[in-house]
């Protein structure tokens, strides 16, 4: 009798894990890659978590990414809807003003694809990003397009953790870390060239360029359509 109960419980546990594996939006894989095309990468652990309000825990079932402002077709997309767009990857380095940096493989969708879907109006010149912790930043639309910036959901082949910006972080290539907004929930097309985000309002340069502001930038590689 006891044996049957034991077997029954084991069976239920197995069934539970089978379902848990299938139903998740969030893959379970959590081992980061260390190398990409022969290049040694930095680690997810190299960040110094110093966000304005600490890690944010987003309920992905209710999460919506809004794309609004000076657009003809405002959008509100679920996590899965965002990830239906073509997926790209690229190794990009984040440099924080505090003096540390980390070079990782980022995987996500092109900002351009999201913005085009919303049909921006002609007078839209800037993109303002808002996050769930009250953080905000902005980047000229042209810069986002020319650098083919990604909105990442993975770093080093692992899904972003809550402390790393889950569900999405902007890969603001060649811009200082404070432009790499995490936990993005709203993207507003705007004509406000003088908008200043959280750190920009507190004295940090609104351009935040590092490296080569005139490019050229290597295109991200397509992972899947
Ligand atoms: N939503 C949000 N995004 C944010 C921040 C923040 O406080 N809130 N900090 C920025 C800064 S200053 C840097 S350097 C990068 C990486 O910071 P982290 O190491 O805290 O992840 O995230 C940026 N994105
Ligand atoms: Mo930073």
PDB file of C-alpha atoms and ligand atoms in Angstrom:
ATOM      1  CA  UNK A   1       0.000   0.000   0.000  1.00  0.00           C
ATOM      2  CA  UNK A   2       2.740   2.446   1.123  1.00  0.00           C
ATOM      3  CA  UNK A   3       4.620   1.602  -2.061  1.00  0.00           C
ATOM      4  CA  UNK A   4       1.652   2.700  -4.172  1.00  0.00           C
ATOM      5  CA  UNK A   5       1.314   5.961  -2.339  1.00  0.00           C
ATOM      6  CA  UNK A   6       5.024   6.565  -2.876  1.00  0.00           C
ATOM      7  CA  UNK A   7       4.734   5.770  -6.566  1.00  0.00           C
ATOM      8  CA  UNK A   8       1.668   7.974  -6.845  1.00  0.00           C
ATOM      9  CA  UNK A   9       3.471  10.930  -5.306  1.00  0.00           C
ATOM     10  CA  UNK A  10       6.509  10.359  -7.541  1.00  0.00           C
ATOM     11  CA  UNK A  11       4.172  10.284 -10.545  1.00  0.00           C
ATOM     12  CA  UNK A  12       2.511  13.547  -9.553  1.00  0.00           C
ATOM     13  CA  UNK A  13       5.882  15.197  -9.052  1.00  0.00           C
ATOM     14  CA  UNK A  14       6.996  14.094 -12.530  1.00  0.00           C
ATOM     15  CA  UNK A  15       3.754  15.309 -14.111  1.00  0.00           C
ATOM     16  CA  UNK A  16       4.083  18.627 -12.289  1.00  0.00           C
ATOM     17  CA  UNK A  17       7.587  19.201 -13.646  1.00  0.00           C
ATOM     18  CA  UNK A  18       6.568  18.218 -17.171  1.00  0.00           C
ATOM     19  CA  UNK A  19       3.806  20.833 -17.113  1.00  0.00           C
ATOM     20  CA  UNK A  20       5.918  23.428 -15.357  1.00  0.00           C
ATOM     21  CA  UNK A  21       8.466  23.051 -18.127  1.00  0.00           C
ATOM     22  CA  UNK A  22       5.909  23.521 -20.881  1.00  0.00           C
ATOM     23  CA  UNK A  23       3.774  26.323 -19.550  1.00  0.00           C
ATOM     24  CA  UNK A  24       6.495  28.829 -18.634  1.00  0.00           C
ATOM     25  CA  UNK A  25       7.026  31.939 -20.715  1.00  0.00           C
ATOM     26  CA  UNK A  26      10.402  32.083 -19.103  1.00  0.00           C
ATOM     27  CA  UNK A  27      12.863  29.388 -20.113  1.00  0.00           C
ATOM     28  CA  UNK A  28      14.495  27.635 -17.185  1.00  0.00           C
ATOM     29  CA  UNK A  29      18.009  27.706 -18.617  1.00  0.00           C
ATOM     30  CA  UNK A  30      20.213  29.850 -16.430  1.00  0.00           C
ATOM     31  CA  UNK A  31      23.794  28.959 -17.267  1.00  0.00           C
ATOM     32  CA  UNK A  32      25.458  31.894 -18.953  1.00  0.00           C
ATOM     33  CA  UNK A  33      27.831  31.491 -21.866  1.00  0.00           C
ATOM     34  CA  UNK A  34      31.404  32.642 -21.296  1.00  0.00           C
ATOM     35  CA  UNK A  35      32.593  33.063 -24.855  1.00  0.00           C
ATOM     36  CA  UNK A  36      31.187  34.223 -28.185  1.00  0.00           C
ATOM     37  CA  UNK A  37      32.916  33.676 -31.518  1.00  0.00           C
ATOM     38  CA  UNK A  38      36.230  33.207 -29.751  1.00  0.00           C
ATOM     39  CA  UNK A  39      35.857  36.304 -27.581  1.00  0.00           C
ATOM     40  CA  UNK A  40      35.828  35.950 -23.815  1.00  0.00           C
ATOM     41  CA  UNK A  41      32.764  37.706 -22.374  1.00  0.00           C
ATOM     42  CA  UNK A  42      32.174  39.397 -19.060  1.00  0.00           C
ATOM     43  CA  UNK A  43      29.709  37.880 -16.594  1.00  0.00           C
ATOM     44  CA  UNK A  44      26.180  38.699 -15.471  1.00  0.00           C
ATOM     45  CA  UNK A  45      27.686  38.914 -11.997  1.00  0.00           C
ATOM     46  CA  UNK A  46      30.005  41.770 -13.012  1.00  0.00           C
ATOM     47  CA  UNK A  47      27.240  44.379 -12.647  1.00  0.00           C
ATOM     48  CA  UNK A  48      27.019  46.477  -9.513  1.00  0.00           C
ATOM     49  CA  UNK A  49      23.340  46.635  -8.735  1.00  0.00           C
ATOM     50  CA  UNK A  50      22.831  50.270  -7.850  1.00  0.00           C
ATOM     51  CA  UNK A  51      19.446  51.023  -9.352  1.00  0.00           C
ATOM     52  CA  UNK A  52      17.534  53.931  -7.869  1.00  0.00           C
ATOM     53  CA  UNK A  53      15.055  51.666  -6.048  1.00  0.00           C
ATOM     54  CA  UNK A  54      16.739  48.247  -6.167  1.00  0.00           C
ATOM     55  CA  UNK A  55      15.545  45.192  -8.127  1.00  0.00           C
ATOM     56  CA  UNK A  56      12.012  45.247  -9.507  1.00  0.00           C
ATOM     57  CA  UNK A  57       9.847  42.134  -9.660  1.00  0.00           C
ATOM     58  CA  UNK A  58       7.476  42.294 -12.608  1.00  0.00           C
ATOM     59  CA  UNK A  59       4.466  40.009 -12.993  1.00  0.00           C
ATOM     60  CA  UNK A  60       4.886  38.868 -16.568  1.00  0.00           C
ATOM     61  CA  UNK A  61       1.251  37.716 -16.812  1.00  0.00           C
ATOM     62  CA  UNK A  62       0.008  41.295 -16.508  1.00  0.00           C
ATOM     63  CA  UNK A  63       3.040  43.090 -17.985  1.00  0.00           C
ATOM     64  CA  UNK A  64       2.443  45.239 -21.081  1.00  0.00           C
ATOM     65  CA  UNK A  65       4.992  47.241 -23.038  1.00  0.00           C
ATOM     66  CA  UNK A  66       3.390  50.461 -24.267  1.00  0.00           C
ATOM     67  CA  UNK A  67       4.587  52.310 -27.346  1.00  0.00           C
ATOM     68  CA  UNK A  68       2.827  55.609 -27.534  1.00  0.00           C
ATOM     69  CA  UNK A  69       3.144  59.382 -27.977  1.00  0.00           C
ATOM     70  CA  UNK A  70       3.611  60.794 -31.487  1.00  0.00           C
ATOM     71  CA  UNK A  71       2.526  57.606 -33.249  1.00  0.00           C
ATOM     72  CA  UNK A  72      -0.428  56.746 -35.467  1.00  0.00           C
ATOM     73  CA  UNK A  73      -0.886  53.306 -33.892  1.00  0.00           C
ATOM     74  CA  UNK A  74      -0.261  53.207 -30.143  1.00  0.00           C
ATOM     75  CA  UNK A  75       0.675  49.692 -29.083  1.00  0.00           C
ATOM     76  CA  UNK A  76       0.382  47.706 -25.885  1.00  0.00           C
ATOM     77  CA  UNK A  77       2.279  44.435 -26.170  1.00  0.00           C
ATOM     78  CA  UNK A  78       2.621  41.445 -23.865  1.00  0.00           C
ATOM     79  CA  UNK A  79       6.050  39.894 -23.253  1.00  0.00           C
ATOM     80  CA  UNK A  80       5.261  37.141 -25.746  1.00  0.00           C
ATOM     81  CA  UNK A  81       4.045  39.595 -28.376  1.00  0.00           C
ATOM     82  CA  UNK A  82       7.313  41.527 -28.156  1.00  0.00           C
ATOM     83  CA  UNK A  83       9.282  38.319 -28.576  1.00  0.00           C
ATOM     84  CA  UNK A  84       7.368  37.408 -31.747  1.00  0.00           C
ATOM     85  CA  UNK A  85       9.491  39.998 -33.552  1.00  0.00           C
ATOM     86  CA  UNK A  86      12.714  38.863 -35.224  1.00  0.00           C
ATOM     87  CA  UNK A  87      15.380  38.175 -32.606  1.00  0.00           C
ATOM     88  CA  UNK A  88      18.915  39.550 -32.916  1.00  0.00           C
ATOM     89  CA  UNK A  89      22.111  39.267 -30.913  1.00  0.00           C
ATOM     90  CA  UNK A  90      25.234  41.337 -30.487  1.00  0.00           C
ATOM     91  CA  UNK A  91      28.190  41.659 -28.125  1.00  0.00           C
ATOM     92  CA  UNK A  92      28.046  45.154 -26.619  1.00  0.00           C
ATOM     93  CA  UNK A  93      29.840  46.774 -23.686  1.00  0.00           C
ATOM     94  CA  UNK A  94      28.060  48.723 -20.965  1.00  0.00           C
ATOM     95  CA  UNK A  95      30.137  51.457 -19.301  1.00  0.00           C
ATOM     96  CA  UNK A  96      28.866  52.989 -16.086  1.00  0.00           C
ATOM     97  CA  UNK A  97      29.934  56.491 -15.047  1.00  0.00           C
ATOM     98  CA  UNK A  98      31.169  54.922 -11.796  1.00  0.00           C
ATOM     99  CA  UNK A  99      34.085  53.475 -13.749  1.00  0.00           C
ATOM    100  CA  UNK A 100      33.134  49.818 -14.229  1.00  0.00           C
ATOM    101  CA  UNK A 101      32.141  48.119 -17.442  1.00  0.00           C
ATOM    102  CA  UNK A 102      30.872  44.762 -18.645  1.00  0.00           C
ATOM    103  CA  UNK A 103      30.916  43.247 -22.124  1.00  0.00           C
ATOM    104  CA  UNK A 104      28.199  40.694 -22.796  1.00  0.00           C
ATOM    105  CA  UNK A 105      26.202  39.025 -25.529  1.00  0.00           C
ATOM    106  CA  UNK A 106      22.788  40.698 -25.700  1.00  0.00           C
ATOM    107  CA  UNK A 107      19.760  39.132 -27.350  1.00  0.00           C
ATOM    108  CA  UNK A 108      16.509  40.871 -28.128  1.00  0.00           C
ATOM    109  CA  UNK A 109      14.321  42.635 -30.646  1.00  0.00           C
ATOM    110  CA  UNK A 110      15.238  45.678 -32.708  1.00  0.00           C
ATOM    111  CA  UNK A 111      13.892  48.938 -31.296  1.00  0.00           C
ATOM    112  CA  UNK A 112      13.307  49.906 -34.917  1.00  0.00           C
ATOM    113  CA  UNK A 113      10.838  47.038 -35.432  1.00  0.00           C
ATOM    114  CA  UNK A 114       8.785  48.077 -32.385  1.00  0.00           C
ATOM    115  CA  UNK A 115       8.822  51.739 -33.372  1.00  0.00           C
ATOM    116  CA  UNK A 116       7.880  51.067 -37.011  1.00  0.00           C
ATOM    117  CA  UNK A 117       4.895  48.970 -35.883  1.00  0.00           C
ATOM    118  CA  UNK A 118       3.587  51.980 -33.985  1.00  0.00           C
ATOM    119  CA  UNK A 119       3.920  54.190 -37.097  1.00  0.00           C
ATOM    120  CA  UNK A 120       5.763  57.245 -35.741  1.00  0.00           C
ATOM    121  CA  UNK A 121       4.611  60.665 -36.923  1.00  0.00           C
ATOM    122  CA  UNK A 122       6.958  62.912 -38.835  1.00  0.00           C
ATOM    123  CA  UNK A 123       7.572  65.276 -35.929  1.00  0.00           C
ATOM    124  CA  UNK A 124       8.775  62.472 -33.614  1.00  0.00           C
ATOM    125  CA  UNK A 125      12.477  63.159 -33.029  1.00  0.00           C
ATOM    126  CA  UNK A 126      13.133  61.654 -29.603  1.00  0.00           C
ATOM    127  CA  UNK A 127      12.290  58.467 -27.757  1.00  0.00           C
ATOM    128  CA  UNK A 128      11.542  58.696 -24.045  1.00  0.00           C
ATOM    129  CA  UNK A 129      11.705  55.490 -22.004  1.00  0.00           C
ATOM    130  CA  UNK A 130       9.990  54.900 -18.665  1.00  0.00           C
ATOM    131  CA  UNK A 131      10.562  52.024 -16.232  1.00  0.00           C
ATOM    132  CA  UNK A 132       8.508  50.572 -13.399  1.00  0.00           C
ATOM    133  CA  UNK A 133      10.847  51.998 -10.730  1.00  0.00           C
ATOM    134  CA  UNK A 134      10.126  55.570 -11.869  1.00  0.00           C
ATOM    135  CA  UNK A 135      13.381  55.767 -13.843  1.00  0.00           C
ATOM    136  CA  UNK A 136      13.360  57.529 -17.209  1.00  0.00           C
ATOM    137  CA  UNK A 137      15.792  58.376 -19.967  1.00  0.00           C
ATOM    138  CA  UNK A 138      15.682  59.530 -23.584  1.00  0.00           C
ATOM    139  CA  UNK A 139      17.616  59.099 -26.811  1.00  0.00           C
ATOM    140  CA  UNK A 140      17.181  60.776 -30.211  1.00  0.00           C
ATOM    141  CA  UNK A 141      15.172  58.580 -32.588  1.00  0.00           C
ATOM    142  CA  UNK A 142      17.863  58.848 -35.248  1.00  0.00           C
ATOM    143  CA  UNK A 143      20.497  57.491 -32.858  1.00  0.00           C
ATOM    144  CA  UNK A 144      18.331  54.490 -31.978  1.00  0.00           C
ATOM    145  CA  UNK A 145      17.819  53.727 -35.654  1.00  0.00           C
ATOM    146  CA  UNK A 146      21.394  54.253 -36.864  1.00  0.00           C
ATOM    147  CA  UNK A 147      22.899  52.140 -34.049  1.00  0.00           C
ATOM    148  CA  UNK A 148      20.229  49.464 -34.528  1.00  0.00           C
ATOM    149  CA  UNK A 149      19.659  49.396 -30.792  1.00  0.00           C
ATOM    150  CA  UNK A 150      18.209  46.274 -29.236  1.00  0.00           C
ATOM    151  CA  UNK A 151      15.640  45.878 -26.519  1.00  0.00           C
ATOM    152  CA  UNK A 152      17.170  42.871 -24.780  1.00  0.00           C
ATOM    153  CA  UNK A 153      15.456  40.020 -22.955  1.00  0.00           C
ATOM    154  CA  UNK A 154      18.595  37.913 -22.571  1.00  0.00           C
ATOM    155  CA  UNK A 155      22.203  38.484 -21.662  1.00  0.00           C
ATOM    156  CA  UNK A 156      24.868  35.810 -22.170  1.00  0.00           C
ATOM    157  CA  UNK A 157      22.123  33.480 -23.376  1.00  0.00           C
ATOM    158  CA  UNK A 158      20.152  33.612 -20.135  1.00  0.00           C
ATOM    159  CA  UNK A 159      16.836  35.386 -19.595  1.00  0.00           C
ATOM    160  CA  UNK A 160      17.308  38.663 -17.695  1.00  0.00           C
ATOM    161  CA  UNK A 161      16.882  38.188 -13.962  1.00  0.00           C
ATOM    162  CA  UNK A 162      14.727  40.608 -11.940  1.00  0.00           C
ATOM    163  CA  UNK A 163      17.874  42.410 -10.728  1.00  0.00           C
ATOM    164  CA  UNK A 164      19.157  42.661 -14.304  1.00  0.00           C
ATOM    165  CA  UNK A 165      16.045  44.331 -15.719  1.00  0.00           C
ATOM    166  CA  UNK A 166      13.564  41.554 -16.482  1.00  0.00           C
ATOM    167  CA  UNK A 167      11.670  41.662 -18.754  1.00  0.00           C
ATOM    168  CA  UNK A 168      13.587  44.176 -20.903  1.00  0.00           C
ATOM    169  CA  UNK A 169      16.680  46.360 -20.850  1.00  0.00           C
ATOM    170  CA  UNK A 170      17.674  48.810 -23.568  1.00  0.00           C
ATOM    171  CA  UNK A 171      21.061  48.065 -25.145  1.00  0.00           C
ATOM    172  CA  UNK A 172      22.089  51.690 -25.611  1.00  0.00           C
ATOM    173  CA  UNK A 173      25.231  50.921 -27.567  1.00  0.00           C
ATOM    174  CA  UNK A 174      28.013  53.506 -27.160  1.00  0.00           C
ATOM    175  CA  UNK A 175      26.009  55.392 -24.548  1.00  0.00           C
ATOM    176  CA  UNK A 176      26.842  55.536 -20.841  1.00  0.00           C
ATOM    177  CA  UNK A 177      25.131  53.040 -18.505  1.00  0.00           C
ATOM    178  CA  UNK A 178      22.413  55.435 -17.370  1.00  0.00           C
ATOM    179  CA  UNK A 179      20.871  55.262 -20.871  1.00  0.00           C
ATOM    180  CA  UNK A 180      20.567  51.451 -20.553  1.00  0.00           C
ATOM    181  CA  UNK A 181      17.169  51.568 -18.899  1.00  0.00           C
ATOM    182  CA  UNK A 182      15.992  48.360 -17.200  1.00  0.00           C
ATOM    183  CA  UNK A 183      12.422  47.184 -16.483  1.00  0.00           C
ATOM    184  CA  UNK A 184      11.149  49.230 -19.439  1.00  0.00           C
ATOM    185  CA  UNK A 185       7.369  49.545 -19.552  1.00  0.00           C
ATOM    186  CA  UNK A 186       6.680  52.583 -21.691  1.00  0.00           C
ATOM    187  CA  UNK A 187       8.272  53.985 -24.845  1.00  0.00           C
ATOM    188  CA  UNK A 188       7.065  57.429 -25.879  1.00  0.00           C
ATOM    189  CA  UNK A 189       7.797  58.977 -29.269  1.00  0.00           C
ATOM    190  CA  UNK A 190       8.212  62.699 -28.709  1.00  0.00           C
ATOM    191  CA  UNK A 191       9.365  66.005 -30.174  1.00  0.00           C
ATOM    192  CA  UNK A 192      10.868  67.071 -26.819  1.00  0.00           C
ATOM    193  CA  UNK A 193      14.575  67.456 -27.527  1.00  0.00           C
ATOM    194  CA  UNK A 194      15.111  68.906 -24.036  1.00  0.00           C
ATOM    195  CA  UNK A 195      13.632  66.001 -22.056  1.00  0.00           C
ATOM    196  CA  UNK A 196      15.944  64.945 -19.232  1.00  0.00           C
ATOM    197  CA  UNK A 197      15.770  61.573 -17.576  1.00  0.00           C
ATOM    198  CA  UNK A 198      16.455  60.616 -13.959  1.00  0.00           C
ATOM    199  CA  UNK A 199      20.256  61.048 -13.946  1.00  0.00           C
ATOM    200  CA  UNK A 200      20.273  63.617 -16.736  1.00  0.00           C
ATOM    201  CA  UNK A 201      18.096  65.850 -14.537  1.00  0.00           C
ATOM    202  CA  UNK A 202      20.699  65.454 -11.804  1.00  0.00           C
ATOM    203  CA  UNK A 203      23.520  66.805 -13.918  1.00  0.00           C
ATOM    204  CA  UNK A 204      24.620  63.959 -16.162  1.00  0.00           C
ATOM    205  CA  UNK A 205      25.194  64.753 -19.820  1.00  0.00           C
ATOM    206  CA  UNK A 206      22.085  64.186 -21.927  1.00  0.00           C
ATOM    207  CA  UNK A 207      24.091  62.879 -24.894  1.00  0.00           C
ATOM    208  CA  UNK A 208      26.073  60.328 -22.851  1.00  0.00           C
ATOM    209  CA  UNK A 209      28.169  59.319 -25.833  1.00  0.00           C
ATOM    210  CA  UNK A 210      31.224  57.119 -25.386  1.00  0.00           C
ATOM    211  CA  UNK A 211      33.544  55.731 -28.015  1.00  0.00           C
ATOM    212  CA  UNK A 212      32.701  56.776 -31.523  1.00  0.00           C
ATOM    213  CA  UNK A 213      29.579  58.925 -31.784  1.00  0.00           C
ATOM    214  CA  UNK A 214      29.850  58.853 -35.575  1.00  0.00           C
ATOM    215  CA  UNK A 215      30.016  55.050 -35.907  1.00  0.00           C
ATOM    216  CA  UNK A 216      30.031  52.924 -37.984  1.00  0.00           C
ATOM    217  CA  UNK A 217      28.198  50.272 -35.979  1.00  0.00           C
ATOM    218  CA  UNK A 218      28.236  46.610 -36.744  1.00  0.00           C
ATOM    219  CA  UNK A 219      24.753  45.226 -37.360  1.00  0.00           C
ATOM    220  CA  UNK A 220      23.365  42.793 -34.818  1.00  0.00           C
ATOM    221  CA  UNK A 221      23.123  39.228 -36.127  1.00  0.00           C
ATOM    222  CA  UNK A 222      19.719  37.631 -36.663  1.00  0.00           C
ATOM    223  CA  UNK A 223      19.054  34.668 -34.393  1.00  0.00           C
ATOM    224  CA  UNK A 224      15.530  33.861 -35.620  1.00  0.00           C
ATOM    225  CA  UNK A 225      12.637  35.356 -37.614  1.00  0.00           C
TER     226      UNK A 225
HETATM  227  N1  LIG B   1      14.992  51.294 -14.433  1.00  0.00           N
HETATM  228  C1  LIG B   1      16.291  51.569 -14.190  1.00  0.00           C
HETATM  229  N2  LIG B   1      17.181  51.356 -15.170  1.00  0.00           N
HETATM  230  C2  LIG B   1      18.498  51.618 -14.962  1.00  0.00           C
HETATM  231  C3  LIG B   1      18.966  52.159 -13.742  1.00  0.00           C
HETATM  232  C4  LIG B   1      17.991  52.378 -12.713  1.00  0.00           C
HETATM  233  O1  LIG B   1      18.285  52.845 -11.601  1.00  0.00           O
HETATM  234  N3  LIG B   1      16.668  52.070 -12.970  1.00  0.00           N
HETATM  235  N4  LIG B   1      20.315  52.435 -13.587  1.00  0.00           N
HETATM  236  C5  LIG B   1      21.110  52.652 -14.824  1.00  0.00           C
HETATM  237  C6  LIG B   1      22.556  52.693 -14.623  1.00  0.00           C
HETATM  238  S1  LIG B   1      23.194  54.087 -13.891  1.00  0.00           S
HETATM  239  C7  LIG B   1      23.390  51.707 -15.105  1.00  0.00           C
HETATM  240  S2  LIG B   1      25.082  51.864 -15.021  1.00  0.00           S
HETATM  241  C8  LIG B   1      22.832  50.479 -15.713  1.00  0.00           C
HETATM  242  C9  LIG B   1      23.387  49.213 -15.108  1.00  0.00           C
HETATM  243  O2  LIG B   1      23.146  49.312 -13.770  1.00  0.00           O
HETATM  244  P1  LIG B   1      23.019  48.041 -12.812  1.00  0.00           P
HETATM  245  O3  LIG B   1      24.400  47.546 -12.594  1.00  0.00           O
HETATM  246  O4  LIG B   1      22.374  48.584 -11.576  1.00  0.00           O
HETATM  247  O5  LIG B   1      22.186  47.046 -13.546  1.00  0.00           O
HETATM  248  O6  LIG B   1      21.427  50.409 -15.594  1.00  0.00           O
HETATM  249  C10 LIG B   1      20.778  51.630 -15.890  1.00  0.00           C
HETATM  250  N5  LIG B   1      19.360  51.373 -15.976  1.00  0.00           N
HETATM  251 MO1  LIG B   2      25.430  53.830 -13.971  1.00  0.00          MO
END
